[in-house]
C-alpha angles and dihedrals in degrees: 000000000000113000087225092058090045089054092053093047092049092050092050093049089048088056088059103262119142112264093221092053091049092048091049090055093055092044094051113127089228091066109106142154125259103204122236089251091056094052099037113147117244121204109241118246098228094188091058092044091049092050091050097045095046093050117115090246097055093042090053090046088056092051090048091050091051090052094045092053099029095134096059094038092052093045091048092050090050094047100042106019094232111135112248091229090063091053090048088052092054092049091047095053095039102048110350089253095315098314094111108037092144134262102232118108099247096217091052092046094052093041090052093050091048092051097044105036123099126277090257097050110032096087093065089057090046089058089053091052089050091049093049094049090046090054094046096047094045092047092040092236125149105250091214093057095069118089128188145135128328087260095053099258113145143193131026090300094044101231120179111234094256089054090049090057094043103040108014115127127204093221097172092044094230094133097256132081107225113181091190088069120074091221090067102024098055098054089041091059090047091049090052092053094047092048089051097054106275092154092055103036121005095187092051092048091053089046089057089051092059100025097237137070092213116103103326103078094046092048093050091049093046092048092049090053092051094048091051096051 
């Protein structure tokens, strides 16, 4: 057995999960590799993304989305102080309002990256696997039922599993955080921004959301301005 898989199993058992349940997950016939070629990172073309998001169609789509989910957007803005247009901008750029959440089985994507990444980087992916399994077992969700990006981001706001555990909000109070539902995803994104310094530096908070100050923060801010006008 891979020492990396052993590490993940040990960490999950140490968190209190049943060893047999953990073993069954990693012995499931649905577990498979996505090769490095399949999940290769592609540098975003910010010019193309900007042109698409600032088109009349996408701006109107944002306005329509705000209207369709006005109750949760307005409540989130009241509770967190993050303008709803900013949150709409994040959802627009991340998943085109939930149309492109990703088609990779999240568990398989993270498992593959953990197994295939270098000796200096695999442990970060292992922590994401641990976070995802923790979420699934606690929420009693089939780990193989969740699909997301090649990198393991999931939901309409594309949280990594560790962010889901740390910043996810049960907006509809049904006992489960479901980032594929606006009622949970929208306040979760706002919570992330607030916890990463939104009130002090909006640009920096959005940078932390994506992980880079290049392109993404300026596009979100520009889109939010267009949607509001």
